[in-house]
Coordinates of C-alpha atoms in Angstrom, one line a residue:
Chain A
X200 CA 19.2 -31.3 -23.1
X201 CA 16.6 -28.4 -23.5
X202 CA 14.1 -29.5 -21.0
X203 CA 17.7 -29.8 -18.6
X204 CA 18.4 -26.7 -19.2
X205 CA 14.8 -25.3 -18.4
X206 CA 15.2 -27.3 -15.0
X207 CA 18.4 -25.4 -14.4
X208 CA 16.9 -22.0 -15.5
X209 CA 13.9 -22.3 -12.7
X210 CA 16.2 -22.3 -10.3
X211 CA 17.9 -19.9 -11.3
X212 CA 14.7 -18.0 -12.3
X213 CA 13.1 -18.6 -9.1
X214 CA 15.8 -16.7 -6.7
X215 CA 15.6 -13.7 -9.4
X216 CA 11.7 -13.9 -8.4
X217 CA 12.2 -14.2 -4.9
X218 CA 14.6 -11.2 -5.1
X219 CA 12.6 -9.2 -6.6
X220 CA 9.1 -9.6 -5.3
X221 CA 10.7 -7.4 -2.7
X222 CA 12.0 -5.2 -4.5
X223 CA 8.7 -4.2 -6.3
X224 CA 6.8 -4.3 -3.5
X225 CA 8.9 -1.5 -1.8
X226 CA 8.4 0.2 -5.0
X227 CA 4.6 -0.4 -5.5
X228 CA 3.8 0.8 -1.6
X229 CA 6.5 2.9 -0.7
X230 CA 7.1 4.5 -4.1
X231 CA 10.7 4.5 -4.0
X232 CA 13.7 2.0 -5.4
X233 CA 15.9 1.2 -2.8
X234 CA 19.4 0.8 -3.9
X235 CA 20.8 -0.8 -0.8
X236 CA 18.5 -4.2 -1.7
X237 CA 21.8 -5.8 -2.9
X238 CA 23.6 -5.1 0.3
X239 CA 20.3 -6.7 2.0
X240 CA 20.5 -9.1 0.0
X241 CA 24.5 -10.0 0.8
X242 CA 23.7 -9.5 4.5
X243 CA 20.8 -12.6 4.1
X244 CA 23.7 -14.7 2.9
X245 CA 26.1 -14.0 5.3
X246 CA 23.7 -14.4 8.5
X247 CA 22.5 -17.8 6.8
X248 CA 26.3 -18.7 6.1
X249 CA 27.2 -17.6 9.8
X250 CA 24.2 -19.9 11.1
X251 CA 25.8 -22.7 9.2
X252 CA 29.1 -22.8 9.9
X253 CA 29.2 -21.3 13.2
X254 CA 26.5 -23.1 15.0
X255 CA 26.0 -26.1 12.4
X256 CA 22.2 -25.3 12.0
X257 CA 20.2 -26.7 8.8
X258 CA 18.8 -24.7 5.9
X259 CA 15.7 -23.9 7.2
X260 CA 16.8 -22.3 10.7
X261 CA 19.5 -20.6 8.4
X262 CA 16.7 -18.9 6.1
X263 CA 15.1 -17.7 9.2
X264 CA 18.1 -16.6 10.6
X265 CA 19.0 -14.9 7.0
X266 CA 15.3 -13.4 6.9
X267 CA 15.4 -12.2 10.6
X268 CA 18.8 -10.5 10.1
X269 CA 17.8 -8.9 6.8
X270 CA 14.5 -8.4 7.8
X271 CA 16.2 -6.1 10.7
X272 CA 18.5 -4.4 8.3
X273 CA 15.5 -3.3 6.1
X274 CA 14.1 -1.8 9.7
X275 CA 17.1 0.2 10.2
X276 CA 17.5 1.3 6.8
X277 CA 13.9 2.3 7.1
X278 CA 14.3 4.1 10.2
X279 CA 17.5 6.1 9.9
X280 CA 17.5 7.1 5.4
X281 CA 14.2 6.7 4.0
X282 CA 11.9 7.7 6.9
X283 CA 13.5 10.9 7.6
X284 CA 13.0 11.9 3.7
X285 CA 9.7 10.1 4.0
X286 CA 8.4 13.1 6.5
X287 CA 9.9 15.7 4.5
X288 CA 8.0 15.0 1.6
X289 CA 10.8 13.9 -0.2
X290 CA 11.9 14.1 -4.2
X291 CA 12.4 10.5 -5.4
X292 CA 15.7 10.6 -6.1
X293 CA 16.3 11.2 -2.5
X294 CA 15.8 8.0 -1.0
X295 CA 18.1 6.2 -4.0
X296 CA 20.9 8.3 -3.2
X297 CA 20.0 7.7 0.7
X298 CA 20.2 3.7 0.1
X299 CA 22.9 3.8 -2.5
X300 CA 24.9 5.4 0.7
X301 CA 23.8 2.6 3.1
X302 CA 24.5 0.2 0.6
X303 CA 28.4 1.3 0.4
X304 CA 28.5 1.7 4.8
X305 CA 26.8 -2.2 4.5
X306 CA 28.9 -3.3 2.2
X307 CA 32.2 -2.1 3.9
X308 CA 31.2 -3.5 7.5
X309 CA 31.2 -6.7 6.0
X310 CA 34.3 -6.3 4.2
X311 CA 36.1 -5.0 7.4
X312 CA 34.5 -8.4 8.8
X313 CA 34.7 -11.1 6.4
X314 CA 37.2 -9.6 3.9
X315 CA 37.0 -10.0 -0.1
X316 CA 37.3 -13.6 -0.1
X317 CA 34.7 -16.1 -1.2
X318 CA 33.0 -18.0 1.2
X319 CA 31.2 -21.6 0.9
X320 CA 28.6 -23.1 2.7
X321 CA 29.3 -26.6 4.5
X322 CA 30.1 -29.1 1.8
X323 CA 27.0 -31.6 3.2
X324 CA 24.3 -28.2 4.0
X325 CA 22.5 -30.0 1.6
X326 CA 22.5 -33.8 0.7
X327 CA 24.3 -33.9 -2.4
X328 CA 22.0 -36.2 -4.3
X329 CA 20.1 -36.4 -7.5
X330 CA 16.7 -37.2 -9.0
X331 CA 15.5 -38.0 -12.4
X332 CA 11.8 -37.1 -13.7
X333 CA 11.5 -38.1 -17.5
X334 CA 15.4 -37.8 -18.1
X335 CA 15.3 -34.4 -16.4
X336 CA 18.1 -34.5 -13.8
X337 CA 17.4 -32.3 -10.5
X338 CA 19.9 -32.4 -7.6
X339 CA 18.3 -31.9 -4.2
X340 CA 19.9 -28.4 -4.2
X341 CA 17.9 -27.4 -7.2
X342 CA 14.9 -28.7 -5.7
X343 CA 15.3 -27.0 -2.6
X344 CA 16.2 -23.7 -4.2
X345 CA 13.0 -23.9 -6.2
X346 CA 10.6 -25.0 -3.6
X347 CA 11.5 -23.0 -0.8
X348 CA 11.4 -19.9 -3.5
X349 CA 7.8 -20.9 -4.6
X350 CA 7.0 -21.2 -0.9
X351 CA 8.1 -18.0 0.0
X352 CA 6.5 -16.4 -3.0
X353 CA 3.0 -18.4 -2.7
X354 CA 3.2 -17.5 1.0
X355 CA 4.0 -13.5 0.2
X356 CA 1.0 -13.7 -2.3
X357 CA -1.3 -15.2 0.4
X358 CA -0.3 -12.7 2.7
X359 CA -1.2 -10.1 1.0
X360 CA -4.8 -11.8 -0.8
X361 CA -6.0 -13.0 1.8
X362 CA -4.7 -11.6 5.6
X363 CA -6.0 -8.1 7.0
X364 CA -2.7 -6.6 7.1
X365 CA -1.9 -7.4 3.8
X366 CA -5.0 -6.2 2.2
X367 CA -4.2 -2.8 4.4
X368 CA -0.6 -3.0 2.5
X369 CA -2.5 -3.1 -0.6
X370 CA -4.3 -0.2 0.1
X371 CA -1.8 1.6 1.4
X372 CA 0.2 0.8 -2.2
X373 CA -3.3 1.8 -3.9
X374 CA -3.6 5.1 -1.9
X375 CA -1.8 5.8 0.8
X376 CA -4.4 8.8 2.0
X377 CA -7.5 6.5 1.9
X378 CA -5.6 3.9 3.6
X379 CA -4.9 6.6 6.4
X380 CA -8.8 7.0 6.3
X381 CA -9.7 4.1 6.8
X382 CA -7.8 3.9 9.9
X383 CA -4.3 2.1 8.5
X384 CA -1.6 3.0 10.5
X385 CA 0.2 3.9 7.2
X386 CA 4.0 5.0 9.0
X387 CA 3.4 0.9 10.3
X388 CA 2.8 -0.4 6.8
X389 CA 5.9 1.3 5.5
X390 CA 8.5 0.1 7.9
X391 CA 6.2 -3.4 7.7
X392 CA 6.6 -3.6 4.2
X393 CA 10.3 -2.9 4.7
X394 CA 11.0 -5.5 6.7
X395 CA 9.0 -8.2 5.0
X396 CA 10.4 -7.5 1.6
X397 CA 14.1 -7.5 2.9
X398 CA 13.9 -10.7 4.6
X399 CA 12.6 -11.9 1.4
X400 CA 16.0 -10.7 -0.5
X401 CA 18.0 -12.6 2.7
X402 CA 16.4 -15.5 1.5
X403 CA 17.4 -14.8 -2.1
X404 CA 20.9 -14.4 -1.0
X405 CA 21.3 -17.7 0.6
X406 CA 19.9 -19.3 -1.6
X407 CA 21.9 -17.7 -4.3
X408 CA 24.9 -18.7 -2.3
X409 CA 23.9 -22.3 -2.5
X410 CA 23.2 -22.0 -5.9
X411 CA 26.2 -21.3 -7.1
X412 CA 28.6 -22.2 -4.3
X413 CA 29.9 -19.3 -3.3
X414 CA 29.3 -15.8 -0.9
X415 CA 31.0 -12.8 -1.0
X416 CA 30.6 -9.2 0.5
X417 CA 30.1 -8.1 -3.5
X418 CA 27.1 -10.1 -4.4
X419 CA 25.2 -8.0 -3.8
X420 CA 25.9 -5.6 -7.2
X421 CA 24.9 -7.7 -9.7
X422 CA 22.0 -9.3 -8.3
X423 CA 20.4 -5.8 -7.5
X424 CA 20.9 -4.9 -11.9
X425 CA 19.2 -7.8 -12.2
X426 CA 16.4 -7.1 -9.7
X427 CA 16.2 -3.6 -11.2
X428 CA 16.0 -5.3 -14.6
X429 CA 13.5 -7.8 -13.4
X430 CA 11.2 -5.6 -11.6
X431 CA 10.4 -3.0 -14.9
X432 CA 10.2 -6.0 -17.3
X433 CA 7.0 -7.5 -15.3
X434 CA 6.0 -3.8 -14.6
X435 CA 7.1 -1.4 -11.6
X436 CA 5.2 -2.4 -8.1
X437 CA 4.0 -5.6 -9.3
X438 CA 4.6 -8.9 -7.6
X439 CA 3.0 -11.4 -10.4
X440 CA 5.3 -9.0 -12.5
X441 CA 8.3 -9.6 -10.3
X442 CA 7.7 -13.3 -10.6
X443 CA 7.1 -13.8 -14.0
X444 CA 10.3 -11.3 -14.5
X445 CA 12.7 -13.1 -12.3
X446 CA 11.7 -16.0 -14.4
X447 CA 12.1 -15.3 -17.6
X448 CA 15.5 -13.2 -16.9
X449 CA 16.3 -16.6 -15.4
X450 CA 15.7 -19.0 -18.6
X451 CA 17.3 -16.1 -20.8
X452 CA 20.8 -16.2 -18.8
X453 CA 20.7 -20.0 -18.6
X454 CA 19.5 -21.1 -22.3
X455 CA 21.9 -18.0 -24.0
X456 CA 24.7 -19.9 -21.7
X457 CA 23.6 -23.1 -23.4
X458 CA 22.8 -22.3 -26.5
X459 CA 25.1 -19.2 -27.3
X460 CA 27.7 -18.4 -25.0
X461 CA 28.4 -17.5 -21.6
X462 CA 30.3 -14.8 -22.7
X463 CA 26.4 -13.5 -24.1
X464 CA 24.6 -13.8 -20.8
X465 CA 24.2 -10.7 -20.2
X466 CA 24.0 -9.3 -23.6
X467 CA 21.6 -11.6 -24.5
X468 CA 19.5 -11.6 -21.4
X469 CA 19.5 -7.8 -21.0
X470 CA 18.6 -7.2 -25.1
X471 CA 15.8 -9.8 -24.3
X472 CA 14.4 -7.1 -21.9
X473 CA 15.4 -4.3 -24.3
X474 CA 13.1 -5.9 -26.4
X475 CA 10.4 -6.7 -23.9
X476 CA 10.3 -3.2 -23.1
X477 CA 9.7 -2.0 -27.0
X478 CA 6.8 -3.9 -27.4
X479 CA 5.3 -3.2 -23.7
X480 CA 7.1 -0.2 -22.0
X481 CA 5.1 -0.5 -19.2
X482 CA 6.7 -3.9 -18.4
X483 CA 4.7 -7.1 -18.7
X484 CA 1.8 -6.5 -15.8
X485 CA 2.6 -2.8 -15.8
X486 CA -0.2 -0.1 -16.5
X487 CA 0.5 2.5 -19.2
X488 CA 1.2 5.4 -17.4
X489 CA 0.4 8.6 -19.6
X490 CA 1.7 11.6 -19.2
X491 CA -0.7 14.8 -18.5
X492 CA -0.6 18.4 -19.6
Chain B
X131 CA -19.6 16.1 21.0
X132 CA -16.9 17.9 18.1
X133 CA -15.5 21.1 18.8
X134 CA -13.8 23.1 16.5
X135 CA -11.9 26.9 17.7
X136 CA -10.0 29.0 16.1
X137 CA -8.7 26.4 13.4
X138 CA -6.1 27.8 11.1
X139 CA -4.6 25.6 8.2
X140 CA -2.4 26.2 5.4
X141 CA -0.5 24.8 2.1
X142 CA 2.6 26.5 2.4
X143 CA 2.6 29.9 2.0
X144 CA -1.7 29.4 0.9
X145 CA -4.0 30.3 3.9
X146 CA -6.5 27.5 4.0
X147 CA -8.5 27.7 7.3
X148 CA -8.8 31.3 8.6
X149 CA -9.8 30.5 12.4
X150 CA -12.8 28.3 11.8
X151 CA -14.6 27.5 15.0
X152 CA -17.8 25.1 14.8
X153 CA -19.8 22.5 16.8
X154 CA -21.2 19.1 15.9
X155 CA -23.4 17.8 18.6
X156 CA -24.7 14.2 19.6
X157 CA -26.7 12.9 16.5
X158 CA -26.7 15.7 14.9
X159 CA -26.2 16.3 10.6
X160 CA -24.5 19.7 10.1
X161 CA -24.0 21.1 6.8
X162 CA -21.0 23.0 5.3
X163 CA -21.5 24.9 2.3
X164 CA -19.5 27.4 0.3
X165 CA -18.1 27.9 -3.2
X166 CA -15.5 26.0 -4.3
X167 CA -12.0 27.0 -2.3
X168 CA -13.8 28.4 0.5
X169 CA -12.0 25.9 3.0
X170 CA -15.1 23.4 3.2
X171 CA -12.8 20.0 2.2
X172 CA -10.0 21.5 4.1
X173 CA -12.0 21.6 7.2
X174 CA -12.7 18.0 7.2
X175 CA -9.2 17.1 6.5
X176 CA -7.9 19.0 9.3
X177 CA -10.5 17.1 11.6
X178 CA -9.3 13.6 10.4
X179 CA -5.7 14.7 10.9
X180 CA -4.9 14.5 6.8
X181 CA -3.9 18.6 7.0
X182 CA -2.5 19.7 10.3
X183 CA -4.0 22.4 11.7
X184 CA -0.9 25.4 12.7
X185 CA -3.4 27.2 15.4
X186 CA -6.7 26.4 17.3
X187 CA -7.9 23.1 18.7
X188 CA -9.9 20.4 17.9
X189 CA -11.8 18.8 20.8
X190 CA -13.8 15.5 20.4
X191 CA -15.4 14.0 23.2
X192 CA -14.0 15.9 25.5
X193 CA -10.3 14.7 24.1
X194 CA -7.7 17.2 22.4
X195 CA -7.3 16.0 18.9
X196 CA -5.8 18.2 16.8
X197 CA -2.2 16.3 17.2
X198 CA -3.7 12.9 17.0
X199 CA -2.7 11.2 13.7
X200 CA -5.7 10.2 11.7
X201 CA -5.3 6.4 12.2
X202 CA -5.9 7.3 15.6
X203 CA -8.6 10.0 15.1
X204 CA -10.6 7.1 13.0
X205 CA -10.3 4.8 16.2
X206 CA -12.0 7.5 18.1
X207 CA -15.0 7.2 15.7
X208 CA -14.5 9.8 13.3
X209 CA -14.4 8.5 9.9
X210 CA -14.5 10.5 6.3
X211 CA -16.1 9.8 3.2
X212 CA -13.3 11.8 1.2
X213 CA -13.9 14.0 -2.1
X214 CA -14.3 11.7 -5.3
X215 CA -14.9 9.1 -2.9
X216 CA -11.0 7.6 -3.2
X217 CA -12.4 3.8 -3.6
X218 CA -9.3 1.5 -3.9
X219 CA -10.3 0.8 -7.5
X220 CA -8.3 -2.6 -7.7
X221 CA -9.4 -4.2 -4.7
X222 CA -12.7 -6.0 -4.5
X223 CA -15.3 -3.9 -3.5
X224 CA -15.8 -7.5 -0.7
X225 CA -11.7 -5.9 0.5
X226 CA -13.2 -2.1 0.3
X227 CA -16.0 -3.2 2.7
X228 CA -13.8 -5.9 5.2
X229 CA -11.1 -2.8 5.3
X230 CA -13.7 -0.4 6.3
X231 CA -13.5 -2.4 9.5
X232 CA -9.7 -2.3 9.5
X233 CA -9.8 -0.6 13.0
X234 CA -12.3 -3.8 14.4
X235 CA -11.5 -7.1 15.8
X236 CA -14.7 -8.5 16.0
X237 CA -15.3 -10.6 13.1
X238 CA -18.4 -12.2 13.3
X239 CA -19.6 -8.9 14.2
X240 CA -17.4 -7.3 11.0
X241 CA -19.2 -10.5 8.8
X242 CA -23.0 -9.6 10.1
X243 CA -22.5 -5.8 9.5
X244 CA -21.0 -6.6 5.8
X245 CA -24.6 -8.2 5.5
X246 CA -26.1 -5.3 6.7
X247 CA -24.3 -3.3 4.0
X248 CA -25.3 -5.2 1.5
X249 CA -29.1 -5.1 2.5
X250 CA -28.9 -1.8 2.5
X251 CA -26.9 -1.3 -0.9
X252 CA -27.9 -4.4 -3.0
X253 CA -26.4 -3.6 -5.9
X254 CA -23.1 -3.8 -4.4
X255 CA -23.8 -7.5 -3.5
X256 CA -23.8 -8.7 -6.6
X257 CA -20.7 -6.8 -7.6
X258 CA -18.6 -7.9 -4.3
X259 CA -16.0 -9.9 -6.3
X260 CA -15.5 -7.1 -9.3
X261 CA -12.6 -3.8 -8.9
X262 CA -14.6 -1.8 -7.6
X263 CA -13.1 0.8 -10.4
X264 CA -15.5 -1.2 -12.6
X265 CA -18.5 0.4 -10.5
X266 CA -20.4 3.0 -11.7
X267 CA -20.0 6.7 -10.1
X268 CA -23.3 6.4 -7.7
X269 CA -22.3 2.3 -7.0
X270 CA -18.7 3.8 -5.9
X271 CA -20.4 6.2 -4.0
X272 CA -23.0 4.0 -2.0
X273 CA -19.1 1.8 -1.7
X274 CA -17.5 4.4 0.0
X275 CA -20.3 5.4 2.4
X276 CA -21.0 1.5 3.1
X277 CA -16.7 1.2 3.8
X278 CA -17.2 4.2 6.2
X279 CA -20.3 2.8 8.1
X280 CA -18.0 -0.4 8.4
X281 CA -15.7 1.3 10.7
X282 CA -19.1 2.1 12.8
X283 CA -18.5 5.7 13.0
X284 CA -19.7 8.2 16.0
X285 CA -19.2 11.3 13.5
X286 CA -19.0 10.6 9.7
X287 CA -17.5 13.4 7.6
X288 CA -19.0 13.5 4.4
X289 CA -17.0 15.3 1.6
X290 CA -19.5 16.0 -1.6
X291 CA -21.2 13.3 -1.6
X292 CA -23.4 13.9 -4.4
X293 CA -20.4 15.1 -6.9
X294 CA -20.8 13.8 -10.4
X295 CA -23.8 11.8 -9.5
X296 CA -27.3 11.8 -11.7
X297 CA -30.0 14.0 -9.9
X298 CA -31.6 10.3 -9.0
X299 CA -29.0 9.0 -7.6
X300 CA -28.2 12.4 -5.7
X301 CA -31.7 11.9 -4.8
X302 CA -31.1 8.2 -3.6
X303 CA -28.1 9.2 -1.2
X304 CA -29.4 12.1 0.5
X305 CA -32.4 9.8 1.2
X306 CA -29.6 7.1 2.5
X307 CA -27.7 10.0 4.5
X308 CA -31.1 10.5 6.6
X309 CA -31.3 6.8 7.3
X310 CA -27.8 6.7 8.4
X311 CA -28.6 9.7 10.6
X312 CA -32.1 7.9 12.0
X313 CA -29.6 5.1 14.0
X314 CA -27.6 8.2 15.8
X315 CA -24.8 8.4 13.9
X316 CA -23.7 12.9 13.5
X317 CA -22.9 14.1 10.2
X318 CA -21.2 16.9 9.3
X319 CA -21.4 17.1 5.7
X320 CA -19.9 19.5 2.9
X321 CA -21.6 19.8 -0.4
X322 CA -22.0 22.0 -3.4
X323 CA -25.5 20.9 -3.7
X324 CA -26.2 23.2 -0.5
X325 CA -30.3 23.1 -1.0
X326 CA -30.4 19.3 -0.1
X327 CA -27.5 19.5 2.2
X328 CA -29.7 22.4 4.5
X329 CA -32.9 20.1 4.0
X330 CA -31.4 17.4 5.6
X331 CA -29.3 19.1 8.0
X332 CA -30.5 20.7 11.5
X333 CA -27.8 23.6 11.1
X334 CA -24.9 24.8 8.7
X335 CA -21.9 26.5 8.4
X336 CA -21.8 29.3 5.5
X337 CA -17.7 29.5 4.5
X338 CA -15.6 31.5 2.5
X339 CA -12.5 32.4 1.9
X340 CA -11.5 30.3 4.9
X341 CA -13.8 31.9 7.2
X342 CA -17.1 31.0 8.8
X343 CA -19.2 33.8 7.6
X344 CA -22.8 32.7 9.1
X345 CA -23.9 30.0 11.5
X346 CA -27.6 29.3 11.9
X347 CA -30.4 26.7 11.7
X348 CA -30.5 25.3 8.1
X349 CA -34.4 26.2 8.0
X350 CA -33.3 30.3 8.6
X351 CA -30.4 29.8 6.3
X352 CA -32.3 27.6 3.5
X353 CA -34.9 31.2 3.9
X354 CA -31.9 33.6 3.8
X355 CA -32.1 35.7 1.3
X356 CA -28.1 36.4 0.8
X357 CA -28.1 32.7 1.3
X358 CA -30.6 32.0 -1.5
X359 CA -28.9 34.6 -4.2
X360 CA -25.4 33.2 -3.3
X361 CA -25.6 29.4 -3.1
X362 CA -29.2 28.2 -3.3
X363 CA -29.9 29.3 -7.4
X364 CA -32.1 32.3 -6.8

């Protein structure tokens, strides 16, 4: 039963991860939180939906769809609310208030096009079997859900290790002057970075929507508390952070569920982080940050 | 080969730059000295595009750069070694030195001139796969001047290079700053240590307040004796 539930909980886990390796690396090279990653998010889910049911494609054109479509709205986002603050030396509340706006236009295109009903992806999107390891039962969904996040993620964490433009987004996230010195086009990084780590939350929607069987033009609300919750527990800007986070947001919700009640998730998932947070404020690969003067 | 007329810069309602006009020929090491917040560092970041200039021009090579942005203004060859030498402390100092070369695309060439580096700073070859935050000052320093030479600059700016370095070690990169010099590359280099910066330098700047108060050979200015009182220790 417990190692079942732990099977459940990584897929669950793993989508939190992929949502919010994004999220924290806006934050660790951009330096701001953008609030409109739930609408991104929702707008992933839709495209991937769209790509299903309209033109009967299979999962993986749908996540490229979803990540090419997000992927664009993080461009636009980019270009028309955060650049614009970006040049006038913004305050940092600026660009939250900026995305919480675009979030809200997002949102409401969507409901003027889909409505506020749920929507479901094809019955057979993906084969509805199951597999048993040790007693552990996985259905193919959960599998897929868990590899394609660990692909994405290993793939995100490649890219930045080990390419040249990734190292340059490093830098850029390090120090945004040197980076300019050492010849980094650092405007490109920014609406680079945008764009990467949006797709990456399209992905997280669809497969959020497959996860649990259902879309709608809200979704994007809750995940983005949990992203917020995610990215500070493993510690502001950091993508092992975000990873581990996502994960062990993931096995709270899914063993307090089990175990408690699932009228606890949240209470239960969210103390967990309260508690996190007592013992290392900084989050759980965050550096302490001290205050001067 | 760098032209520099009437340059003004500011911080808001602070006057940085004052109409600074100055000239860094082919090959050559020019030194800028000055007391602290005489406009020395602000000079250089007005060349490589970090402060923008509000009046004057800056020609390079014949080309009008004082728009360009400084991603472009390194492509053109200018590259800085920048105050407190601003080493990306948690990156390898092996992903300092490979993005020194950011601007290349010719990676053998890129892999070759890494060994070069390293023959010519060997202690940073056996610290390639350490944060470079975990190198000492002078090691960060030799870092940041080996990242710069990466890019293969034309013109390197060098911002107080021997800042919070041991007299030995200042001693060790002034001695490296005339090698660099020996294979063509100009310098114009700003430095509190204005003694060494004059010996190693075929002409300086004198700034302050913003201004360019004298302009000479370094060997009249290092026998100057306002120059000597002021900046050289008597």
């Amino acid at each position: 039963m417990f190692y079942q539930q732990l099977a459940n909980a990584l897929a669950l886990g793993a989508v939190y991860s992929l949502f919010a390796i994004g999220f924290t690396l806006i934050f660790g090279v951009m330096e701001i939180i953008t609030l409109a990653h739930g609408a991104v998010f929702m707008v992933g889910a839709f495209a991937g939906y769209t790509a299903a049911t309209k033109f009967g494609l299979g999962i993986i054109p749908c996540l490229i769809i979803s990540m090419a479509a997000s992927g664009f709205i993080g461009f636009v986002l980019d270009l028309v609310a955060i650049r614009p603050l970006r040049k006038k030396k913004f305050h940092h509340l600026a660009p939250m208030i900026a995305t919480i706006g675009c979030a809200t236009i997002i949102t409401s295109i969507y409901q003027g096009i889909f409505g506020a009903e749920a929507y479901r992806f094809p019955f057979d999107f993906v084969p509805n079997e199951n597999y048993e390891f040790r007693g552990i039962q996985l259905t193919q969904l959960q599998l897929t859900i868990i590899f394609t996040s660990f692909i994405l993620m290993i793939m995100m964490i490649f890219f930045l290790n080990k390419t040249k433009w990734g190292k340059a987004v490093r830098a850029v996230a390090e120090n945004s002057r040197t980076g300019a010195l050492l010849g980094i086009p650092v405007e490109r990084v920014y609406q680079f970075t945008m764009i990467i780590s949006s797709s990456f939350g399209g992905a997280a929607g669809v497969l959020t929507g497959l996860n649990f069987n259902t879309i709608h033009t809200f979704m994007g609300g809750p995940i983005l508390h949990r992203g917020i919750a995610v990215i500070i527990l493993g510690g502001m800007g950091d993508i092992r952070g975000a990873m581990a986070g996502g994960l062990i947001l993931g096995f709270a919700e899914v063993l307090s569920v089990a175990y408690i009640s699932s009228d606890f998730r949240d209470a239960v998932s969210f103390g967990l982080l309260f508690l996190i947070l007592l013992i290392r404020p900084s989050g759980i690969f965050g550096k302490k940050i001290e205050r001067k003067g | 080969m760098l032209e520099l007329t009437d340059i003004c810069a500011d911080y808001g309602h602070i006057q940085a730059l004052k109409g600074i006009s100055l000239r860094v020929g082919r090959g050559e090491i020019v030194a800028l000295i000055g007391a602290n917040g005489a406009g020395k560092s602000s000079t250089l970041n007005t060349i490589s595009g970090i402060v923008r200039a509000s009046s004057g021009s800056i020609i390079y090579k014949g080309k009008n750069i004082t728009k360009s942005h400084t991603d472009s203004i390194v492509r053109s060859g200018i590259i800085q070694v920048p105050e407190g030498r601003a080493i990306l402390t948690t990156m390898k100092v092996s992903e300092n030195l490979e993005l020194g070369a950011f601007i290349r695309k010719d990676k053998r060439q890129i892999k070759k001139d890494i060994d070069e580096i390293l023959t010519r700073f060997p202690i940073l070859g056996s610290r390639l796969n350490q944060p470079a935050g975990t190198l000492s000052g002078g090691e960060q320093q030799m870092l940041a001047i080996g990242r710069a030479l990466m890019g293969r600059p034309e013109l390197l700016l060098l911002d107080e290079p021997s800042m919070g370095l041991a007299p030995l070690m200042v001693r060790e990169i002034f001695n490296i700053i005339a090698d660099i010099h020996k294979t063509g590359t100009a310098i114009l280099i700003v430095e509190q240590n204005a003694r060494m910066a004059l010996k190693i330098s075929s002409r300086g700047y004198v700034l302050e307040t913003g201004n360019i108060m004298i302009e000479d050979t370094s060997e009249s200015l290092l026998n100057n004796r306002k120059i000597i009182d002021a900046y050289l220790g008597g």
